Tab-separated table of C-alpha atoms and ligand atoms in Angstrom:
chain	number	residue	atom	x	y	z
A	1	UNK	CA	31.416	-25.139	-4.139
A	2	UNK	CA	28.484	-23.386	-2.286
A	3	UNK	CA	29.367	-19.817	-1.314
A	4	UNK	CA	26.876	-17.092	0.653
A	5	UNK	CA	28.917	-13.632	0.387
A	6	UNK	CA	27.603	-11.070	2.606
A	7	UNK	CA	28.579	-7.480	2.431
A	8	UNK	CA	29.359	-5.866	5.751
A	9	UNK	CA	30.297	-2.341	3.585
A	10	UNK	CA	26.384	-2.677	1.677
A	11	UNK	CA	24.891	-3.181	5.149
A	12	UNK	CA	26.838	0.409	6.987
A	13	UNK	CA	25.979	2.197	4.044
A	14	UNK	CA	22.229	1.229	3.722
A	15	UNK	CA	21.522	2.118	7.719
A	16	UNK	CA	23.678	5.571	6.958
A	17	UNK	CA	21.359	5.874	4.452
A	18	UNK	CA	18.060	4.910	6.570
A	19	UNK	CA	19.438	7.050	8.805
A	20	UNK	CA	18.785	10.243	7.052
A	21	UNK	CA	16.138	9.271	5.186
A	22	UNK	CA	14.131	8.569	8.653
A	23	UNK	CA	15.694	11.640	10.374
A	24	UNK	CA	15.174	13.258	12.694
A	25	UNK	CA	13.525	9.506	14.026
A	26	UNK	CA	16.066	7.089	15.236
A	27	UNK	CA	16.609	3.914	13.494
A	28	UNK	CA	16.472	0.158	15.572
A	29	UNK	CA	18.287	-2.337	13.023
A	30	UNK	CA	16.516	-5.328	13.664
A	31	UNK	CA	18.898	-8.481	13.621
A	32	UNK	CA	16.580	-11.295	14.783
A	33	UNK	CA	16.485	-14.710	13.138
A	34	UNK	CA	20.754	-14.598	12.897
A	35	UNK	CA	19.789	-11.201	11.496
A	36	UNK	CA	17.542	-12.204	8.586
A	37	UNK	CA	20.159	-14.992	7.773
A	38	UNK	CA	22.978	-12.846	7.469
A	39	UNK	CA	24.970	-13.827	10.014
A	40	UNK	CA	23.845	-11.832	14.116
A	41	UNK	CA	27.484	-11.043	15.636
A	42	UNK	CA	29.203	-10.473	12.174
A	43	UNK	CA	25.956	-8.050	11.374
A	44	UNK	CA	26.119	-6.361	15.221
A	45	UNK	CA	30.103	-5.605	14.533
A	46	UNK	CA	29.297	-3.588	11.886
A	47	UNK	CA	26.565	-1.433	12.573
A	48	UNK	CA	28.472	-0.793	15.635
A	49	UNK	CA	30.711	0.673	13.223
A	50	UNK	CA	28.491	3.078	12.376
A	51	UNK	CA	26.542	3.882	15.979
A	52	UNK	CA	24.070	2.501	15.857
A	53	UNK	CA	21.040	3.694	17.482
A	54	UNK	CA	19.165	0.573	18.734
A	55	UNK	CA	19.536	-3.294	18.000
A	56	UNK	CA	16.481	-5.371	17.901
A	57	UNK	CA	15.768	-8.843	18.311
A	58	UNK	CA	12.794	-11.091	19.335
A	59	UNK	CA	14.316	-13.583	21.962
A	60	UNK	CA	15.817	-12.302	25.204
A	61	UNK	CA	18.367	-15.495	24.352
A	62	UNK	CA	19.302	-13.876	20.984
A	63	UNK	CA	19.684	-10.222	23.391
A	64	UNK	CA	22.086	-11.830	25.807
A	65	UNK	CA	23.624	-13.915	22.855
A	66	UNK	CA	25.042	-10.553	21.435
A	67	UNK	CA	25.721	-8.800	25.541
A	68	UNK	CA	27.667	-12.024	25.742
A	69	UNK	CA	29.712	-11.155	22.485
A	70	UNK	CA	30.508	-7.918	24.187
A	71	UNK	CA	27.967	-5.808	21.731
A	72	UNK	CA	27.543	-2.346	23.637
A	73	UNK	CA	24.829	-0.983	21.318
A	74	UNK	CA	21.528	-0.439	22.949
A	75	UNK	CA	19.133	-3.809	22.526
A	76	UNK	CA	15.661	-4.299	22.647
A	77	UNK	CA	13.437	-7.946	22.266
A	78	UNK	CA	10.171	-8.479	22.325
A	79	UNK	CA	8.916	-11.810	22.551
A	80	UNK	CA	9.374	-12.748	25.923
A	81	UNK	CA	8.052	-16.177	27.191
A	82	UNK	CA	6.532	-16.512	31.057
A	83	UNK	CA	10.120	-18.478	31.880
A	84	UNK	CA	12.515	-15.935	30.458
A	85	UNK	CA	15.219	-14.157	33.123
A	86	UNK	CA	13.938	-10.762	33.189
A	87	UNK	CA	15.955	-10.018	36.132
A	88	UNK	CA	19.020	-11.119	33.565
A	89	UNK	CA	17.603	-8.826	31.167
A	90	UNK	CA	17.731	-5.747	33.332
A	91	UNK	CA	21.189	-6.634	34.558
A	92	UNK	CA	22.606	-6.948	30.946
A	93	UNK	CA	20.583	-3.749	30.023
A	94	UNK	CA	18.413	-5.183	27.574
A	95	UNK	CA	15.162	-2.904	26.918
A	96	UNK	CA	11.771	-5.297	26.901
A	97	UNK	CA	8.873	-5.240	25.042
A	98	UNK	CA	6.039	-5.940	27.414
A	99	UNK	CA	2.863	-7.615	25.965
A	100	UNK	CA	1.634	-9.357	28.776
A	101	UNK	CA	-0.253	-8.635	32.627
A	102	UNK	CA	1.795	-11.254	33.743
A	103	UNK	CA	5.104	-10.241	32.405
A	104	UNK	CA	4.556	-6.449	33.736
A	105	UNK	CA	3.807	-7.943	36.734
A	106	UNK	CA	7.514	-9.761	37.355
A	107	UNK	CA	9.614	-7.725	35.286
A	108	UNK	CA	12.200	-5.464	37.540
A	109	UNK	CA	10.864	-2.020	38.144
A	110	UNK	CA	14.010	-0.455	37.249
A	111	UNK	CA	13.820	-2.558	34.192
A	112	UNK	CA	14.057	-0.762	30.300
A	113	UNK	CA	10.775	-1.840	29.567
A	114	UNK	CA	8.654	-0.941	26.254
A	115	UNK	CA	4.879	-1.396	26.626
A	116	UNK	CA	3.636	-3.188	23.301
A	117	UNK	CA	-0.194	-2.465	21.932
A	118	UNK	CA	-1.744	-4.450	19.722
A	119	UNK	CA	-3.411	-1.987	16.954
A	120	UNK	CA	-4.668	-4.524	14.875
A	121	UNK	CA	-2.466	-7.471	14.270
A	122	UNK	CA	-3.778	-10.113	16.094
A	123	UNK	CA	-0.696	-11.016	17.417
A	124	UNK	CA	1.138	-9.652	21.138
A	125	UNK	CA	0.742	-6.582	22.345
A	126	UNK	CA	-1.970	-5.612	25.402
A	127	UNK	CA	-5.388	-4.727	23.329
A	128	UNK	CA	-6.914	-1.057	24.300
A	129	UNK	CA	-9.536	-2.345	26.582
A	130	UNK	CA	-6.325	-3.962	28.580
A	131	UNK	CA	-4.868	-0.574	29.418
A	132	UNK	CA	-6.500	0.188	32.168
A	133	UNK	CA	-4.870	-3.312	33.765
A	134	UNK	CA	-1.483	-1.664	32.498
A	135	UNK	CA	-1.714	1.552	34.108
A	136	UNK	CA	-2.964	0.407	37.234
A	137	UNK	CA	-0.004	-2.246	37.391
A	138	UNK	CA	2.450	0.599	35.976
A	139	UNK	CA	1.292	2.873	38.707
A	140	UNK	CA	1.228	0.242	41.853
A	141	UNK	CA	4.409	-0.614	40.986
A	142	UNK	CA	6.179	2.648	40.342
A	143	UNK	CA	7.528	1.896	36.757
A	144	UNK	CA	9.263	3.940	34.490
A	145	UNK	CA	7.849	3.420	30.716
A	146	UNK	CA	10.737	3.617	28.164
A	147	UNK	CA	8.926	3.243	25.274
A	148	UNK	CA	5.390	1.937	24.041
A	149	UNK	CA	5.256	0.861	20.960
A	150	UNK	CA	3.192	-1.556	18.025
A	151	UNK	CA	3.154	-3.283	14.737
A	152	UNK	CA	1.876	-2.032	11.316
A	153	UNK	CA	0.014	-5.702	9.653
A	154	UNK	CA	1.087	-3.967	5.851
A	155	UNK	CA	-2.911	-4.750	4.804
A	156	UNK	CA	-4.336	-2.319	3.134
A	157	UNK	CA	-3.483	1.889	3.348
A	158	UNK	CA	-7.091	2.207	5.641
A	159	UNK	CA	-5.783	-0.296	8.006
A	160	UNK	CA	-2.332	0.798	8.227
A	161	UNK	CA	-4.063	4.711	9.288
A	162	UNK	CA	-6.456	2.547	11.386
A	163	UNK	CA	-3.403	0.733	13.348
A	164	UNK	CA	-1.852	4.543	13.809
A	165	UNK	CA	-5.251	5.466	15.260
A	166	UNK	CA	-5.305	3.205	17.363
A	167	UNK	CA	-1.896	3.749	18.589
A	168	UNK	CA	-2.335	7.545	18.860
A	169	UNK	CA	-5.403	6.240	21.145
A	170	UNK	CA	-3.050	4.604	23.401
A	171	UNK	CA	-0.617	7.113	23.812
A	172	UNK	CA	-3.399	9.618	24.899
A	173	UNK	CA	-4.835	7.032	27.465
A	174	UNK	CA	-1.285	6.994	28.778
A	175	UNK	CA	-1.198	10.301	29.012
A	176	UNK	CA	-4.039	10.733	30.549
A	177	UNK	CA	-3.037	8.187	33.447
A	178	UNK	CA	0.113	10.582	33.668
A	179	UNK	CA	2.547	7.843	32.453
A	180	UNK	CA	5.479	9.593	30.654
A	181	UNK	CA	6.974	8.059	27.611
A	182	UNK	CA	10.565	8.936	25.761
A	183	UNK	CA	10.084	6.246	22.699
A	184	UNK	CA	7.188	5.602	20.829
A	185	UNK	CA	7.512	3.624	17.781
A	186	UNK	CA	5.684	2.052	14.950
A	187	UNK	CA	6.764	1.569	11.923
A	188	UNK	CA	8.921	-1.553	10.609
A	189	UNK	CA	10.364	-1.127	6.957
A	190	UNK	CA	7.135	-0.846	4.918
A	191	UNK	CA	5.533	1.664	7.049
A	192	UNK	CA	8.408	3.555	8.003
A	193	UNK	CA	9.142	4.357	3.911
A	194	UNK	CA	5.628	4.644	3.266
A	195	UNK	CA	4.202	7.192	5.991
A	196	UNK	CA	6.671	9.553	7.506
A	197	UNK	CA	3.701	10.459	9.778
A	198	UNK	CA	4.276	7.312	11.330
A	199	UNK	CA	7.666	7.545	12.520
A	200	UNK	CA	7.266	9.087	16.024
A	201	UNK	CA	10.579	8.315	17.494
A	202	UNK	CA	12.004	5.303	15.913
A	203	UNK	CA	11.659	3.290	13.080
A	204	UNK	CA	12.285	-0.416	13.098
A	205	UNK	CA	14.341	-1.511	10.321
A	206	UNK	CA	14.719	-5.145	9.458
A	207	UNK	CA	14.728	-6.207	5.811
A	208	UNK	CA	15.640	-2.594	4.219
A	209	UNK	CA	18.991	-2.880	6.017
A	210	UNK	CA	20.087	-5.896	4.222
A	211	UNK	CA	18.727	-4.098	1.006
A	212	UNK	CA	16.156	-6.194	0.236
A	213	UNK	CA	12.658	-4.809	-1.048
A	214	UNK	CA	9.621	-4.983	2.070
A	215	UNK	CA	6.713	-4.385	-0.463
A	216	UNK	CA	5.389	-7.319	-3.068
A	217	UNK	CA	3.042	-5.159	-4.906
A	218	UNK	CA	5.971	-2.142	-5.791
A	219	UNK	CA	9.434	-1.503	-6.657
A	220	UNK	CA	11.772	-0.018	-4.055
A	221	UNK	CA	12.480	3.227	-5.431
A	222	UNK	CA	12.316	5.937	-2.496
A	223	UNK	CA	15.838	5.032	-1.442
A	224	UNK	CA	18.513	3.375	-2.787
A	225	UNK	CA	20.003	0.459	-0.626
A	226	UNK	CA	22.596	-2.457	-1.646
A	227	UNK	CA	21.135	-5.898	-1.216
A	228	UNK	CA	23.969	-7.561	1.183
A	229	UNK	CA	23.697	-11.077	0.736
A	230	UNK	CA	24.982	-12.584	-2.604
A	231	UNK	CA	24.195	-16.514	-3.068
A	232	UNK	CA	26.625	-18.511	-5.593
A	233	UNK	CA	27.220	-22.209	-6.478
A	234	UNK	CA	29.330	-23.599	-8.945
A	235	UNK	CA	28.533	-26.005	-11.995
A	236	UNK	CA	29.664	-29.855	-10.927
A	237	UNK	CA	28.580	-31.782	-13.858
A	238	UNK	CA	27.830	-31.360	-17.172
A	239	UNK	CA	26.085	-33.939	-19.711
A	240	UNK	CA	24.015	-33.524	-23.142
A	241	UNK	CA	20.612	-35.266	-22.952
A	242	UNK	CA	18.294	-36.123	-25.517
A	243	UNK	CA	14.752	-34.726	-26.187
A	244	UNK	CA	12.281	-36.721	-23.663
A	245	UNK	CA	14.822	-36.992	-20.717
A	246	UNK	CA	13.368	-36.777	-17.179
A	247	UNK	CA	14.877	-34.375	-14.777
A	248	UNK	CA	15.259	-35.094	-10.987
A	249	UNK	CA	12.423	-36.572	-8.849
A	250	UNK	CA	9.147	-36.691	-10.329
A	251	UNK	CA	10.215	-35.728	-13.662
A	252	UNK	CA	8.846	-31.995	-13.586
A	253	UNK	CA	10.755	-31.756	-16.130
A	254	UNK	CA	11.139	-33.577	-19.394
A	255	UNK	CA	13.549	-32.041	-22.215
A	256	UNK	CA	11.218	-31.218	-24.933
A	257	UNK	CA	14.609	-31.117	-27.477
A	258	UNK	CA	18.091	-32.206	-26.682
A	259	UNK	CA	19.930	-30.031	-24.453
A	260	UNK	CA	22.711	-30.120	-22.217
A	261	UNK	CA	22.013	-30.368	-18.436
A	262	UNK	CA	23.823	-28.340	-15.850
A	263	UNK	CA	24.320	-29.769	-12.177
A	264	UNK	CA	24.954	-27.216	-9.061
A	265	UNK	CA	24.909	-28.575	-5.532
A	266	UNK	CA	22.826	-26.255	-3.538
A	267	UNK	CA	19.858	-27.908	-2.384
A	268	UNK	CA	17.075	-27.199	-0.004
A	269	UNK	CA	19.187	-28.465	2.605
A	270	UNK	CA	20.896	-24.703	1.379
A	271	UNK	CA	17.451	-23.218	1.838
A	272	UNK	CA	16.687	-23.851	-1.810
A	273	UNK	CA	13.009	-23.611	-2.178
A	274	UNK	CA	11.776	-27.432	-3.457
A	275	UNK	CA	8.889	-25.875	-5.095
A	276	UNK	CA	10.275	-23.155	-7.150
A	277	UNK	CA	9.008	-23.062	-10.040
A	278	UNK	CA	10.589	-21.218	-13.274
A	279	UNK	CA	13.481	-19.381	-10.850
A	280	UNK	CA	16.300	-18.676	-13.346
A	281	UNK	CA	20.218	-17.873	-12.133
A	282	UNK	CA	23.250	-16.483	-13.941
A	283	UNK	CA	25.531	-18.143	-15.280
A	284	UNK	CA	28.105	-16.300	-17.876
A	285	UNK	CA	25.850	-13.224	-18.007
A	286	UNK	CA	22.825	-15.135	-19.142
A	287	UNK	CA	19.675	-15.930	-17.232
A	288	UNK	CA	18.800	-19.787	-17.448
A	289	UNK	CA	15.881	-21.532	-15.709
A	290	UNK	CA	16.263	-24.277	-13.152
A	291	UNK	CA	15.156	-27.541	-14.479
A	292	UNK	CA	12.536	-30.327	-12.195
A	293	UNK	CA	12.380	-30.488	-8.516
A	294	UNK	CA	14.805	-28.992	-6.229
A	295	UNK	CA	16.363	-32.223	-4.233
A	296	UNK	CA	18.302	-32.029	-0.748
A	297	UNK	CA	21.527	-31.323	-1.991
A	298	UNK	CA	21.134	-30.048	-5.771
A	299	UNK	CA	19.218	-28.835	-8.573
A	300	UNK	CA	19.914	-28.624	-12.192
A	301	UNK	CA	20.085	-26.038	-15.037
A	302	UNK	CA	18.750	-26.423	-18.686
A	303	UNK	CA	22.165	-25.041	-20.420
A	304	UNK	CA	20.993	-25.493	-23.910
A	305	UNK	CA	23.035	-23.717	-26.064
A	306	UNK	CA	24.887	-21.274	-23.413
A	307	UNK	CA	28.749	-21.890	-23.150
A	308	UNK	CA	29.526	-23.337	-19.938
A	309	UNK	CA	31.709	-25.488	-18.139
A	310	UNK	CA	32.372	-27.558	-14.927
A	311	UNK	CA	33.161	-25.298	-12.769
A	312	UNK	CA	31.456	-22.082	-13.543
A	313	UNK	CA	29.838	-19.552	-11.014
A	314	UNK	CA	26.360	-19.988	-11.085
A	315	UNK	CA	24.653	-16.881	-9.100
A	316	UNK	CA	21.195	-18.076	-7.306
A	317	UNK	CA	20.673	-14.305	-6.402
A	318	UNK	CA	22.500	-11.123	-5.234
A	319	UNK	CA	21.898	-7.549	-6.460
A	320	UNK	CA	19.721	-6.240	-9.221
A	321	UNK	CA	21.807	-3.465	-10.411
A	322	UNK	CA	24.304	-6.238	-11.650
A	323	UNK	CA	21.881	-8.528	-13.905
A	324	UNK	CA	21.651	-10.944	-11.056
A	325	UNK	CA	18.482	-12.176	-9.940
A	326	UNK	CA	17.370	-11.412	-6.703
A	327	UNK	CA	15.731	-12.541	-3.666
A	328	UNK	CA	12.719	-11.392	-4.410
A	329	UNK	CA	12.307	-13.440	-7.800
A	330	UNK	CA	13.674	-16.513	-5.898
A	331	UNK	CA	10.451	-15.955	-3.511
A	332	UNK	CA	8.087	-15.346	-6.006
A	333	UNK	CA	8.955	-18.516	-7.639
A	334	UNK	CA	8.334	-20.674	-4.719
A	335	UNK	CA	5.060	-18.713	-3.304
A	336	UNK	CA	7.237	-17.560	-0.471
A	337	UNK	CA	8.849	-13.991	0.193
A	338	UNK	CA	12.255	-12.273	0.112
A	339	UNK	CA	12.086	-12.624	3.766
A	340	UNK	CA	12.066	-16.312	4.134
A	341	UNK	CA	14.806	-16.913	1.580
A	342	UNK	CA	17.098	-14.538	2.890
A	343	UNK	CA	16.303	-15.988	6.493
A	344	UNK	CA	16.602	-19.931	5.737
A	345	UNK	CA	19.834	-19.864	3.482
A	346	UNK	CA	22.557	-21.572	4.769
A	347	UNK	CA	23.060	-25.284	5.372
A	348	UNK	CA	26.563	-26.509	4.233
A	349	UNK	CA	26.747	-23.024	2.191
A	350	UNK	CA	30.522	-21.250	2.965
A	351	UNK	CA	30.157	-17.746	4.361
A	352	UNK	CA	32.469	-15.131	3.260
A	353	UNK	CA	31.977	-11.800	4.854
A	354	UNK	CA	32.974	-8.598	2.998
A	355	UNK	CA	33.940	-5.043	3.934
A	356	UNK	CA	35.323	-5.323	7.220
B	401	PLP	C1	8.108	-6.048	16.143
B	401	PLP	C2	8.894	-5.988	14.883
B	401	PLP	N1	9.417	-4.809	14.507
B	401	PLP	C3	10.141	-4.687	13.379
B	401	PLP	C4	10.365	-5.767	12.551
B	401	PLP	C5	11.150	-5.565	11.287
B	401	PLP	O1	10.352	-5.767	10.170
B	401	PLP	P1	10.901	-5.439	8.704
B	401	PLP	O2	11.921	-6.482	8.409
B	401	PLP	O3	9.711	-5.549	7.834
B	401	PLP	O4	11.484	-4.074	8.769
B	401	PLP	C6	9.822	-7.006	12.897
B	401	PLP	C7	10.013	-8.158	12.010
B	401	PLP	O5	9.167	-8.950	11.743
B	401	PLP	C8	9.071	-7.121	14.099
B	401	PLP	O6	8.559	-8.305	14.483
């Protein structure tokens, strides 16, 4: 009734293809968040498949969560909490992203450990005037550094360069303290397609790995990626209606003619937006508009004249290239982003992985 197809052969191809377009930079998939919603483990098999380079994730639980699983691939996570097992961590050879005096402080000195700066986005990360705490703690305690590394905020062009400056800034202050470093890294997916000169020597790749477009202001055009999740339904009712008839809570929606009224049970229980507002899905080839508020468990479809019947597929987005709509135009409609659709579907949805 409610189906979430993701595409396990779409997701190998688009970090082969990240691959080279990033070389000669590695590439970290980043799989937090049950990998943007499409599924952690299922997503970890397969880019095993392929080698990859690095898995990230934020939570060390999410880290062990895959070590458990028996997923060999190198794994980083970065927002670490003043109770988390860092000593666990370093056994299960998790790499950390550091962002706090107090967390250097306890972490294992033999630990994988990534120093994060924050350049500019308010968020973790040590700030420059901090660094000098860092070294001194880096030096007392004899740590190796595997990796420093920050986070672009995707403002403005000037502020991206500024965030770079800033990073360059604390390389050089590390350098100058003597403290070696093999991975320094940057850029997420917007960055990392918009500045090569911002790669250093890894590029963290979340949302251009399922396929999915990181910029709201431009089309994705420099590579070309497979979106991997597809989102279906099917139609459960049918009725005509005449002009005047409310639709769903609130009446949004009034039929300004008579029509007939589709029913699909996907809901924001699903991770249906309730405020979308003129999202449209496919249903025999043709795109028709969702009708009045989204409810918990369903929404409904203005059919008018379109053939349909009980039973139909109705697609709530997938990929572009095939007339469907997408992600992106789901967000839009609901003030929200391809991110947070992608990363909330689910509820009672079935899950059908493809490409083994
Ligand atoms: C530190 C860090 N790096 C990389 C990413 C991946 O971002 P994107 O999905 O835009 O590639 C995220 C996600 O928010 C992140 O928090």
């Amino acid at each position: 009734m409610r189906e979430i197809q993701i595409d396990l052969a779409a997701i190998r191809g688009n970090y082969l293809t990240l691959k080279k377009t990033f070389a000669p930079a590695k590439v970290m998939a980043v799989i937090k968040a049950n990998a943007y919603g499409h599924g952690m483990h299922e997503i970890a098999a397969a880019l095993e498949q392929v080698s990859v380079d690095q898995l990230g994730v934020a939570d060390l639980t999410e880290a062990l969560e895959l070590r458990s699983a028996g997923v060999r691939a190198p794994i980083m996570c970065w927002l670490l909490g003043p109770a988390d097992d860092l000593q666990l961590a370093k056994e299960s050879g998790i790499a950390l992203g550091i962002s706090t005096l107090s967390n250097l402080a306890r972490v294992p000195s033999d630990a994988l450990i990534h120093i994060k700066i924050d350049t500019g986005l308010g968020r973790n990360g040590f700030m420059l005037d901090q660094l000098p705490a860092v070294i001194e703690i880096v030096k007392d305690r004899k740590l190796t550094i595997a990796g420093v590394f920050s986070h672009i905020a995707n403002t403005s062009e000037a502020e991206d360069w500024e965030q770079n400056s800033k990073f360059q800034e604390a390389l050089a202050l590390l350098d100058a303290a003597g403290i070696e470093v093999e991975t320094r890294h940057l850029a997420a997916s917007a960055a990392a397609l918009s500045y090569s000169e911002m790669h250093y020597d890894m590029v963290r790749c979340g949302l251009i790995v399922y396929g999915l477009n990181p910029f709201d202001d431009r089309q994705l055009d420099q590579v070309s990626l497979s979106p991997a999740m597809r989102v279906s339904a099917e139609i459960i009712n049918i009725k005509q209606v005449a002009k005047g008839q409310g639709v769903s809570y609130g009446y949004r929606f009034v039929t300004q003619e008579p029509t007939r009224l589709g029913l699909v049970p996907f809901g924001y229980a699903e991770g249906m937006p309730r405020v979308s507002v003129g999202a449209k899905v496919l249903i025999n080839g043709k795109l028709l508009p969702v009708v009045g508020s989204i409810a918990m468990d369903q929404f409904v479809i203005d059919l008018g004249s379109t053939a349909a019947e009980i039973g139909d597929e109705v697609v709530i987005f997938g990929n572009a290239a095939a007339g469907e709509p997408t992600a992106e135009q789901l967000g839009e409609s609901s003030g929200s982003i391809n991110y947070e659709i992608v990363t909330r579907i689910g509820g009672r949805a079935n899950r059908v992985y493809l490409g083994q």
